[in-house]
Short mmCIF file of C-alpha atoms in Angstrom, two decimals:
data_model
loop_
_atom_site.label_atom_id
_atom_site.label_comp_id
_atom_site.label_asym_id
_atom_site.label_seq_id
_atom_site.Cartn_x
_atom_site.Cartn_y
_atom_site.Cartn_z
CA UNK A 1 -15.73 22.31 43.21
CA UNK A 2 -14.28 25.61 44.51
CA UNK A 3 -12.61 23.76 47.42
CA UNK A 4 -11.12 21.20 45.03
CA UNK A 5 -9.72 23.98 42.81
CA UNK A 6 -8.19 25.70 45.82
CA UNK A 7 -6.68 22.38 46.98
CA UNK A 8 -5.07 21.80 43.56
CA UNK A 9 -3.81 25.38 43.50
CA UNK A 10 -2.24 24.97 46.96
CA UNK A 11 -0.62 21.71 45.86
CA UNK A 12 1.10 23.55 43.02
CA UNK A 13 2.01 26.75 44.90
CA UNK A 14 3.06 25.49 48.34
CA UNK A 15 6.13 23.33 47.43
CA UNK A 16 8.03 26.09 45.54
CA UNK A 17 7.08 28.69 48.16
CA UNK A 18 8.30 26.32 50.89
CA UNK A 19 11.66 25.70 49.20
CA UNK A 20 12.15 29.37 48.36
CA UNK A 21 11.52 30.08 52.04
CA UNK A 22 14.08 27.46 53.08
CA UNK A 23 16.58 28.98 50.61
CA UNK A 24 15.92 32.51 51.94
CA UNK A 25 16.29 31.39 55.56
CA UNK A 26 19.52 29.54 54.74
CA UNK A 27 20.88 32.65 52.95
CA UNK A 28 19.97 34.81 55.95
CA UNK A 29 21.62 32.30 58.31
CA UNK A 30 24.85 32.27 56.25
CA UNK A 31 24.70 36.05 55.90
CA UNK A 32 27.26 36.28 53.04
CA UNK A 33 26.04 36.65 49.47
CA UNK A 34 29.39 35.37 48.20
CA UNK A 35 28.71 31.95 49.76
CA UNK A 36 24.92 31.72 49.42
CA UNK A 37 22.95 34.50 47.70
CA UNK A 38 19.21 34.69 48.48
CA UNK A 39 16.44 34.13 45.90
CA UNK A 40 15.95 37.88 45.39
CA UNK A 41 19.63 38.45 44.54
CA UNK A 42 19.62 35.51 42.13
CA UNK A 43 16.40 36.79 40.50
CA UNK A 44 17.98 40.23 40.03
CA UNK A 45 21.07 38.63 38.52
CA UNK A 46 18.93 36.48 36.21
CA UNK A 47 16.98 39.53 35.00
CA UNK A 48 20.20 41.44 34.36
CA UNK A 49 21.69 38.51 32.42
CA UNK A 50 18.52 37.97 30.38
CA UNK A 51 18.68 41.58 29.23
CA UNK A 52 22.01 40.95 27.44
CA UNK A 53 22.42 39.52 23.93
CA UNK A 54 25.25 37.29 25.21
CA UNK A 55 22.78 35.42 27.47
CA UNK A 56 20.63 34.34 24.52
CA UNK A 57 23.66 33.63 22.32
CA UNK A 58 25.18 31.42 25.03
CA UNK A 59 21.91 29.59 25.71
CA UNK A 60 21.28 29.11 21.96
CA UNK A 61 24.83 27.85 21.31
CA UNK A 62 24.61 25.35 24.17
CA UNK A 63 21.24 24.12 22.95
CA UNK A 64 22.58 23.66 19.41
CA UNK A 65 25.67 21.75 20.57
CA UNK A 66 23.67 19.42 22.79
CA UNK A 67 21.06 18.87 20.09
CA UNK A 68 23.82 17.92 17.62
CA UNK A 69 25.31 15.56 20.22
CA UNK A 70 21.92 13.99 20.82
CA UNK A 71 21.37 13.50 17.08
CA UNK A 72 24.73 11.90 16.27
CA UNK A 73 24.75 9.81 19.45
CA UNK A 74 21.23 8.53 18.73
CA UNK A 75 22.01 7.74 15.10
CA UNK A 76 25.29 5.99 15.95
CA UNK A 77 23.75 4.08 18.89
CA UNK A 78 20.84 2.88 16.75
CA UNK A 79 23.11 1.86 13.87
CA UNK A 80 25.48 -0.02 16.18
CA UNK A 81 22.54 -1.79 17.85
CA UNK A 82 21.30 -3.02 14.46
CA UNK A 83 24.82 -4.16 13.51
CA UNK A 84 25.50 -5.95 16.80
CA UNK A 85 22.05 -7.58 16.81
CA UNK A 86 22.23 -9.03 13.32
CA UNK A 87 25.96 -9.79 13.04
CA UNK A 88 27.70 -11.97 15.66
CA UNK A 89 31.03 -10.67 14.32
CA UNK A 90 29.99 -7.04 14.74
CA UNK A 91 28.69 -7.89 18.21
CA UNK A 92 31.99 -9.53 19.22
CA UNK A 93 33.89 -6.53 17.89
CA UNK A 94 31.73 -3.56 18.86
CA UNK A 95 29.76 -4.53 21.97
CA UNK A 96 32.84 -4.43 24.27
CA UNK A 97 33.80 -1.00 22.87
CA UNK A 98 30.32 0.38 23.60
CA UNK A 99 30.47 -1.10 27.12
CA UNK A 100 33.86 0.61 27.66
CA UNK A 101 32.35 3.94 26.54
CA UNK A 102 29.47 3.40 29.00
CA UNK A 103 31.85 2.63 31.89
CA UNK A 104 34.31 5.49 31.24
CA UNK A 105 33.82 8.58 33.45
CA UNK A 106 32.64 11.60 31.49
CA UNK A 107 35.53 13.73 32.83
CA UNK A 108 38.08 11.32 31.34
CA UNK A 109 36.35 11.63 27.97
CA UNK A 110 36.24 15.42 28.18
CA UNK A 111 39.97 15.65 28.90
CA UNK A 112 40.85 13.13 26.17
CA UNK A 113 38.61 14.68 23.55
CA UNK A 114 40.12 18.08 24.43
CA UNK A 115 43.39 16.74 22.97
CA UNK A 116 41.85 15.77 19.64
CA UNK A 117 38.91 18.05 18.84
CA UNK A 118 38.39 21.82 18.47
CA UNK A 119 37.10 23.34 21.69
CA UNK A 120 33.76 24.45 20.22
CA UNK A 121 32.98 20.89 19.09
CA UNK A 122 33.84 19.17 22.39
CA UNK A 123 30.39 19.48 24.08
CA UNK A 124 28.61 17.93 21.06
CA UNK A 125 31.16 15.10 20.88
CA UNK A 126 30.86 14.42 24.62
CA UNK A 127 27.05 14.62 24.64
CA UNK A 128 26.96 12.16 21.70
CA UNK A 129 29.38 9.78 23.43
CA UNK A 130 27.13 9.72 26.50
CA UNK A 131 23.99 9.21 24.39
CA UNK A 132 25.43 6.43 22.19
CA UNK A 133 25.65 3.60 24.77
CA UNK A 134 22.23 4.43 26.24
CA UNK A 135 20.52 4.27 22.84
CA UNK A 136 22.56 1.19 21.92
CA UNK A 137 21.47 -0.54 25.15
CA UNK A 138 17.81 0.39 24.70
CA UNK A 139 17.73 -0.64 21.04
CA UNK A 140 19.64 -3.87 21.67
CA UNK A 141 17.13 -4.82 24.38
CA UNK A 142 14.27 -3.81 22.04
CA UNK A 143 15.60 -5.87 19.13
CA UNK A 144 16.06 -8.90 21.38
CA UNK A 145 12.45 -8.51 22.56
CA UNK A 146 10.89 -8.47 19.06
CA UNK A 147 8.42 -11.36 18.99
CA UNK A 148 10.01 -14.20 16.94
CA UNK A 149 6.52 -15.55 16.15
CA UNK A 150 5.66 -12.29 14.37
CA UNK A 151 8.94 -12.44 12.44
CA UNK A 152 8.15 -16.03 11.38
CA UNK A 153 4.67 -14.88 10.32
CA UNK A 154 6.28 -12.12 8.21
CA UNK A 155 8.51 -14.68 6.46
CA UNK A 156 5.63 -17.13 5.94
CA UNK A 157 3.42 -14.36 4.52
CA UNK A 158 6.22 -13.23 2.22
CA UNK A 159 6.64 -9.70 3.64
CA UNK A 160 9.53 -7.79 2.08
CA UNK A 161 12.38 -6.73 4.42
CA UNK A 162 11.19 -3.13 4.28
CA UNK A 163 7.65 -4.20 5.20
CA UNK A 164 8.95 -6.34 8.07
CA UNK A 165 10.91 -3.37 9.40
CA UNK A 166 7.95 -1.01 9.07
CA UNK A 167 5.25 -3.35 10.38
CA UNK A 168 7.11 -5.33 13.04
CA UNK A 169 10.52 -3.96 14.04
CA UNK A 170 9.70 -0.23 14.30
CA UNK A 171 6.45 -0.59 16.30
CA UNK A 172 8.11 -3.19 18.57
CA UNK A 173 11.10 -0.89 19.20
CA UNK A 174 9.12 2.28 19.84
CA UNK A 175 8.79 1.83 23.63
CA UNK A 176 12.45 0.94 24.16
CA UNK A 177 13.62 3.78 21.93
CA UNK A 178 11.40 6.36 23.66
CA UNK A 179 12.58 5.49 27.18
CA UNK A 180 16.19 5.31 25.97
CA UNK A 181 15.94 8.70 24.29
CA UNK A 182 14.49 10.36 27.41
CA UNK A 183 17.30 8.94 29.56
CA UNK A 184 19.88 9.88 26.93
CA UNK A 185 18.55 13.44 26.72
CA UNK A 186 19.20 14.04 30.45
CA UNK A 187 22.71 12.63 30.10
CA UNK A 188 23.45 14.67 26.97
CA UNK A 189 22.40 17.85 28.70
CA UNK A 190 24.46 17.28 31.88
CA UNK A 191 27.57 15.98 30.10
CA UNK A 192 27.41 18.70 27.41
CA UNK A 193 27.32 21.49 29.99
CA UNK A 194 30.09 19.78 32.01
CA UNK A 195 32.22 19.71 28.85
CA UNK A 196 31.54 23.42 28.34
CA UNK A 197 32.69 24.16 31.90
CA UNK A 198 35.93 22.17 31.57
CA UNK A 199 36.74 23.24 27.97
CA UNK A 200 34.85 26.55 27.68
CA UNK A 201 33.95 27.54 24.10
CA UNK A 202 33.42 31.24 23.19
CA UNK A 203 29.65 31.30 23.71
CA UNK A 204 28.15 28.71 26.02
CA UNK A 205 26.25 28.38 29.27
CA UNK A 206 29.12 26.30 30.70
CA UNK A 207 31.62 29.05 29.83
CA UNK A 208 29.48 31.64 31.60
CA UNK A 209 29.22 29.34 34.63
CA UNK A 210 33.01 29.07 34.73
CA UNK A 211 33.44 32.85 34.34
CA UNK A 212 30.97 33.50 37.18
CA UNK A 213 32.90 31.09 39.40
CA UNK A 214 36.26 32.72 38.64
CA UNK A 215 34.83 36.22 39.19
CA UNK A 216 33.21 35.05 42.47
CA UNK A 217 29.84 36.17 41.14
CA UNK A 218 27.89 33.58 43.10
CA UNK A 219 24.50 35.09 42.23
CA UNK A 220 25.37 34.73 38.51
CA UNK A 221 26.51 31.16 39.15
CA UNK A 222 23.12 30.39 40.70
CA UNK A 223 21.30 32.24 37.90
CA UNK A 224 23.05 30.20 35.17
CA UNK A 225 22.39 26.99 37.11
CA UNK A 226 18.70 27.91 37.23
CA UNK A 227 18.79 28.50 33.47
CA UNK A 228 20.30 25.03 32.94
CA UNK A 229 17.65 23.38 35.14
CA UNK A 230 14.80 25.31 33.52
CA UNK A 231 15.99 24.52 29.96
CA UNK A 232 16.50 20.85 30.83
CA UNK A 233 12.99 20.50 32.29
CA UNK A 234 11.42 22.47 29.44
CA UNK A 235 13.17 20.51 26.70
CA UNK A 236 12.45 17.16 28.35
CA UNK A 237 8.76 18.12 28.50
CA UNK A 238 8.91 19.15 24.83
CA UNK A 239 10.58 15.86 23.89
CA UNK A 240 7.92 13.89 25.80
CA UNK A 241 5.18 15.80 23.99
CA UNK A 242 6.79 15.12 20.60
CA UNK A 243 7.16 11.41 21.39
CA UNK A 244 3.55 11.19 22.65
CA UNK A 245 2.34 12.90 19.50
CA UNK A 246 4.31 10.35 17.47
CA UNK A 247 2.63 7.54 19.46
CA UNK A 248 -0.83 8.99 18.83
CA UNK A 249 -0.20 8.81 15.09
CA UNK B 1 -1.72 -36.10 -4.70
CA UNK B 2 0.55 -34.82 -1.92
CA UNK B 3 3.08 -37.48 -1.06
CA UNK B 4 4.74 -37.38 2.35
CA UNK B 5 7.60 -39.83 2.58
CA UNK B 6 9.76 -41.04 5.50
CA UNK B 7 9.66 -37.82 7.50
CA UNK B 8 11.89 -37.86 10.55
CA UNK B 9 12.08 -35.11 13.14
CA UNK B 10 13.40 -35.11 16.71
CA UNK B 11 13.37 -32.30 19.27
CA UNK B 12 16.11 -33.35 21.69
CA UNK B 13 15.07 -36.73 23.09
CA UNK B 14 11.52 -36.44 21.75
CA UNK B 15 10.80 -38.09 18.40
CA UNK B 16 7.84 -36.37 16.72
CA UNK B 17 8.14 -37.91 13.25
CA UNK B 18 9.76 -41.30 12.81
CA UNK B 19 9.74 -42.30 9.15
CA UNK B 20 6.21 -40.93 8.75
CA UNK B 21 4.59 -41.44 5.33
CA UNK B 22 1.14 -40.44 4.08
CA UNK B 23 -0.66 -39.57 0.83
CA UNK B 24 -3.12 -36.66 0.94
CA UNK B 25 -5.54 -35.49 -1.77
CA UNK B 26 -4.62 -32.23 -3.51
CA UNK B 27 -8.23 -31.08 -3.80
CA UNK B 28 -11.14 -30.46 -1.47
CA UNK B 29 -10.88 -30.15 2.28
CA UNK B 30 -8.78 -32.63 4.22
CA UNK B 31 -8.79 -32.75 8.01
CA UNK B 32 -6.02 -34.06 10.25
CA UNK B 33 -7.54 -35.16 13.52
CA UNK B 34 -5.79 -36.38 16.63
CA UNK B 35 -5.05 -35.64 20.26
CA UNK B 36 -3.18 -32.47 21.19
CA UNK B 37 0.57 -32.94 20.97
CA UNK B 38 0.44 -35.92 18.61
CA UNK B 39 2.41 -34.04 15.93
CA UNK B 40 -0.25 -32.47 13.66
CA UNK B 41 1.24 -28.98 13.93
CA UNK B 42 4.73 -30.28 13.20
CA UNK B 43 3.45 -32.11 10.12
CA UNK B 44 1.68 -28.98 8.82
CA UNK B 45 4.78 -26.85 9.51
CA UNK B 46 6.99 -29.30 7.62
CA UNK B 47 4.54 -29.24 4.69
CA UNK B 48 4.65 -25.41 4.72
CA UNK B 49 8.45 -25.41 4.73
CA UNK B 50 8.58 -23.68 8.13
CA UNK B 51 10.22 -26.61 9.90
CA UNK B 52 12.97 -28.59 8.22
CA UNK B 53 12.78 -32.34 8.88
CA UNK B 54 15.94 -34.29 9.61
CA UNK B 55 14.93 -36.80 6.96
CA UNK B 56 12.31 -37.53 4.34
CA UNK B 57 10.44 -35.28 1.90
CA UNK B 58 7.08 -33.80 0.94
CA UNK B 59 6.20 -33.97 -2.76
CA UNK B 60 3.40 -31.98 -4.38
CA UNK B 61 3.64 -28.89 -2.13
CA UNK B 62 5.41 -25.68 -3.12
CA UNK B 63 6.00 -23.79 0.19
CA UNK B 64 6.33 -20.42 -1.58
CA UNK B 65 2.81 -20.87 -3.00
CA UNK B 66 1.27 -22.04 0.27
CA UNK B 67 -0.68 -19.98 2.81
CA UNK B 68 -0.21 -21.17 6.38
CA UNK B 69 -2.45 -20.34 9.32
CA UNK B 70 -0.44 -20.58 12.52
CA UNK B 71 -1.83 -22.24 15.63
CA UNK B 72 -1.48 -18.83 17.35
CA UNK B 73 -3.25 -15.83 15.77
CA UNK B 74 0.02 -13.87 15.33
CA UNK B 75 -1.80 -10.60 14.78
CA UNK B 76 0.02 -7.27 15.08
CA UNK B 77 -1.31 -5.45 18.18
CA UNK B 78 -0.76 -2.05 16.52
CA UNK B 79 -2.61 -2.81 13.23
CA UNK B 80 -6.34 -2.61 12.65
CA UNK B 81 -8.29 -5.57 11.28
CA UNK B 82 -8.51 -3.94 7.84
CA UNK B 83 -4.75 -3.27 7.82
CA UNK B 84 -4.04 -6.94 8.57
CA UNK B 85 -5.80 -7.83 5.33
CA UNK B 86 -4.19 -5.00 3.34
CA UNK B 87 -0.75 -6.12 4.54
CA UNK B 88 -0.97 -9.45 2.66
CA UNK B 89 -2.70 -8.17 -0.48
CA UNK B 90 -0.75 -6.97 -3.51
CA UNK B 91 -1.52 -3.38 -4.62
CA UNK B 92 -3.91 -4.41 -7.38
CA UNK B 93 -6.08 -6.37 -4.89
CA UNK B 94 -6.33 -3.73 -2.14
CA UNK B 95 -10.02 -3.25 -2.96
CA UNK B 96 -10.76 -6.74 -1.59
CA UNK B 97 -10.40 -5.74 2.09
CA UNK B 98 -14.13 -5.51 2.80
CA UNK B 99 -14.69 -8.84 0.98
CA UNK B 100 -12.23 -10.64 3.27
CA UNK B 101 -13.63 -8.97 6.39
CA UNK B 102 -17.09 -10.18 5.33
CA UNK B 103 -15.58 -13.64 4.65
CA UNK B 104 -14.67 -13.80 8.36
CA UNK B 105 -17.93 -12.12 9.45
CA UNK B 106 -16.01 -9.12 10.70
CA UNK B 107 -17.93 -6.39 8.89
CA UNK B 108 -17.84 -3.24 10.99
CA UNK B 109 -14.64 -4.33 12.76
CA UNK B 110 -12.25 -2.96 10.14
CA UNK B 111 -10.96 -0.21 12.45
CA UNK B 112 -10.63 -2.48 15.50
CA UNK B 113 -7.21 -3.49 16.80
CA UNK B 114 -6.67 -7.10 18.01
CA UNK B 115 -6.89 -6.10 21.70
CA UNK B 116 -10.50 -5.06 21.23
CA UNK B 117 -11.49 -8.26 19.40
CA UNK B 118 -12.73 -11.38 21.19
CA UNK B 119 -10.69 -14.60 20.92
CA UNK B 120 -13.01 -15.98 18.24
CA UNK B 121 -12.96 -12.73 16.25
CA UNK B 122 -9.16 -12.60 16.37
CA UNK B 123 -9.04 -16.21 15.11
CA UNK B 124 -11.39 -15.35 12.25
CA UNK B 125 -9.26 -12.32 11.36
CA UNK B 126 -6.15 -14.53 11.28
CA UNK B 127 -8.04 -16.98 9.02
CA UNK B 128 -9.21 -14.17 6.72
CA UNK B 129 -5.65 -12.84 6.44
CA UNK B 130 -4.36 -16.30 5.54
CA UNK B 131 -7.13 -16.87 2.98
CA UNK B 132 -6.54 -13.40 1.50
CA UNK B 133 -2.84 -14.21 1.06
CA UNK B 134 -4.00 -17.25 -0.92
CA UNK B 135 -1.89 -19.65 -2.92
CA UNK B 136 -2.10 -23.14 -4.38
CA UNK B 137 -2.75 -24.73 -0.98
CA UNK B 138 -4.11 -23.55 2.38
CA UNK B 139 -2.57 -25.22 5.44
CA UNK B 140 -4.64 -24.31 8.47
CA UNK B 141 -3.62 -25.23 12.00
CA UNK B 142 -6.71 -25.30 14.24
CA UNK B 143 -8.51 -22.65 12.14
CA UNK B 144 -11.70 -22.71 14.22
CA UNK B 145 -10.28 -22.74 17.76
CA UNK B 146 -12.54 -20.50 19.83
CA UNK B 147 -15.10 -20.21 16.99
CA UNK B 148 -18.59 -21.58 17.64
CA UNK B 149 -19.61 -24.63 15.59
CA UNK B 150 -22.33 -22.95 13.51
CA UNK B 151 -19.99 -20.20 12.42
CA UNK B 152 -17.15 -22.69 11.87
CA UNK B 153 -19.43 -24.62 9.48
CA UNK B 154 -20.20 -21.42 7.53
CA UNK B 155 -16.51 -20.51 7.36
CA UNK B 156 -15.67 -24.01 6.14
CA UNK B 157 -18.15 -23.67 3.28
CA UNK B 158 -16.61 -20.30 2.34
CA UNK B 159 -13.17 -21.93 2.32
CA UNK B 160 -14.55 -24.64 0.04
CA UNK B 161 -15.94 -21.97 -2.29
CA UNK B 162 -12.44 -20.55 -2.78
CA UNK B 163 -11.66 -23.63 -4.88
CA UNK B 164 -8.20 -24.05 -3.34
CA UNK B 165 -7.22 -27.34 -1.65
CA UNK B 166 -7.28 -27.04 2.13
CA UNK B 167 -5.54 -29.21 4.70
CA UNK B 168 -6.50 -28.37 8.26
CA UNK B 169 -6.13 -29.76 11.74
CA UNK B 170 -9.14 -29.81 14.02
CA UNK B 171 -10.74 -31.52 17.02
CA UNK B 172 -14.26 -30.23 16.39
CA UNK B 173 -16.73 -32.95 15.33
CA UNK B 174 -18.92 -30.44 13.42
CA UNK B 175 -15.89 -29.45 11.35
CA UNK B 176 -14.62 -32.97 10.75
CA UNK B 177 -17.98 -34.22 9.47
CA UNK B 178 -18.02 -31.47 6.82
CA UNK B 179 -14.54 -32.27 5.47
CA UNK B 180 -14.07 -34.39 2.35
CA UNK B 181 -11.32 -36.51 3.89
CA UNK B 182 -10.49 -37.07 7.54
CA UNK B 183 -7.14 -38.59 8.54
CA UNK B 184 -7.05 -39.76 12.15
CA UNK B 185 -3.61 -39.51 13.72
CA UNK B 186 -1.95 -40.53 16.95
CA UNK B 187 1.45 -40.00 18.52
CA UNK B 188 4.10 -38.96 19.15
CA UNK B 189 5.75 -40.26 17.10
CA UNK B 190 3.00 -39.44 14.61
CA UNK B 191 1.18 -42.38 13.03
CA UNK B 192 -2.04 -42.91 11.05
CA UNK B 193 -4.73 -44.76 12.97
#
């Protein structure tokens, strides 16, 4: 029992210690903090940043923008999937447009949207545009996979449309939607921060990343990158928990 | 009397119904018997208005007042047995759930989802759901598939007690001998022997 606990503990502790060691050795080999700061320097920088109000304001603003992008992209993707599934005309009209959005590089979108939208709104618009085709694809596949025998049963047993949606469509779509949302979340996060770097709003993690780069504050650059990774992992875990709780109900 | 006249139905090159005509009683329990694939399911589906024939008509059946039991159970994997019954009952009849579970000898299985039911239990749940939906006519496609003969006989008597005309398809001798009318069929194309 004690040996098993120790083994589990080692399994958790050893990988990060190993990679921190590799990082430290690499930093010592390079020997210039400007090119590659060590873990201690980055930790100091992170602590200093976290002590400022601007750090929390920037992190909060980025979170809000990406959340808004995720919400509108998910809603639009789901709505378009329903339209293109049930209407051949809507499918002929909209499906190619969604495929074009999916194939367009995010940088092209950022630069184009920069021309049309206020700078503060760009990350949410970009995050939503990246989310939309993923949710559309997942929902379209889900709608196509709904069992036609169950739909025929619903018609034969005189279920109302609302009942058919609640009892057949929504439970059938749950798996597709969940996996689509988790993929879309990662994309929203990366594209939203990229948009903040290219078109920096007043308060944003991406803006601080850009400032650190221009000021050659490499330790700050690393610290902000760590913040992005940590928030992404944390929020993805939170999203998974929420979706699992929804499943349990 | 249910009058089936000159039904014609082809699936590609296969002719399932070729001017098929038959009169069926509109009371009691009537069984359609015949080899698998002869066209019994197609005939029941046409009578229920689920499949449109290319020609002919069925008189004496109102599809919107008919309850149809599919050949497959068509249960919802995410709904409990009790919910399957509730789903087809209007609000004022929601109290009948335990009655219909008892009808199918599924007392104590109300909270079970289809995955945890045996094949026979799932079939009985599908039958109970269909009977609970009710109507002027019950059209049952292989209602006792996977159900043992003794239990099938009990279920048949409970169907009779509902007082609604029943037309069913079956291969089981114990079922056929308890029906009021047995029509022996062959095909395709479907014909009365």
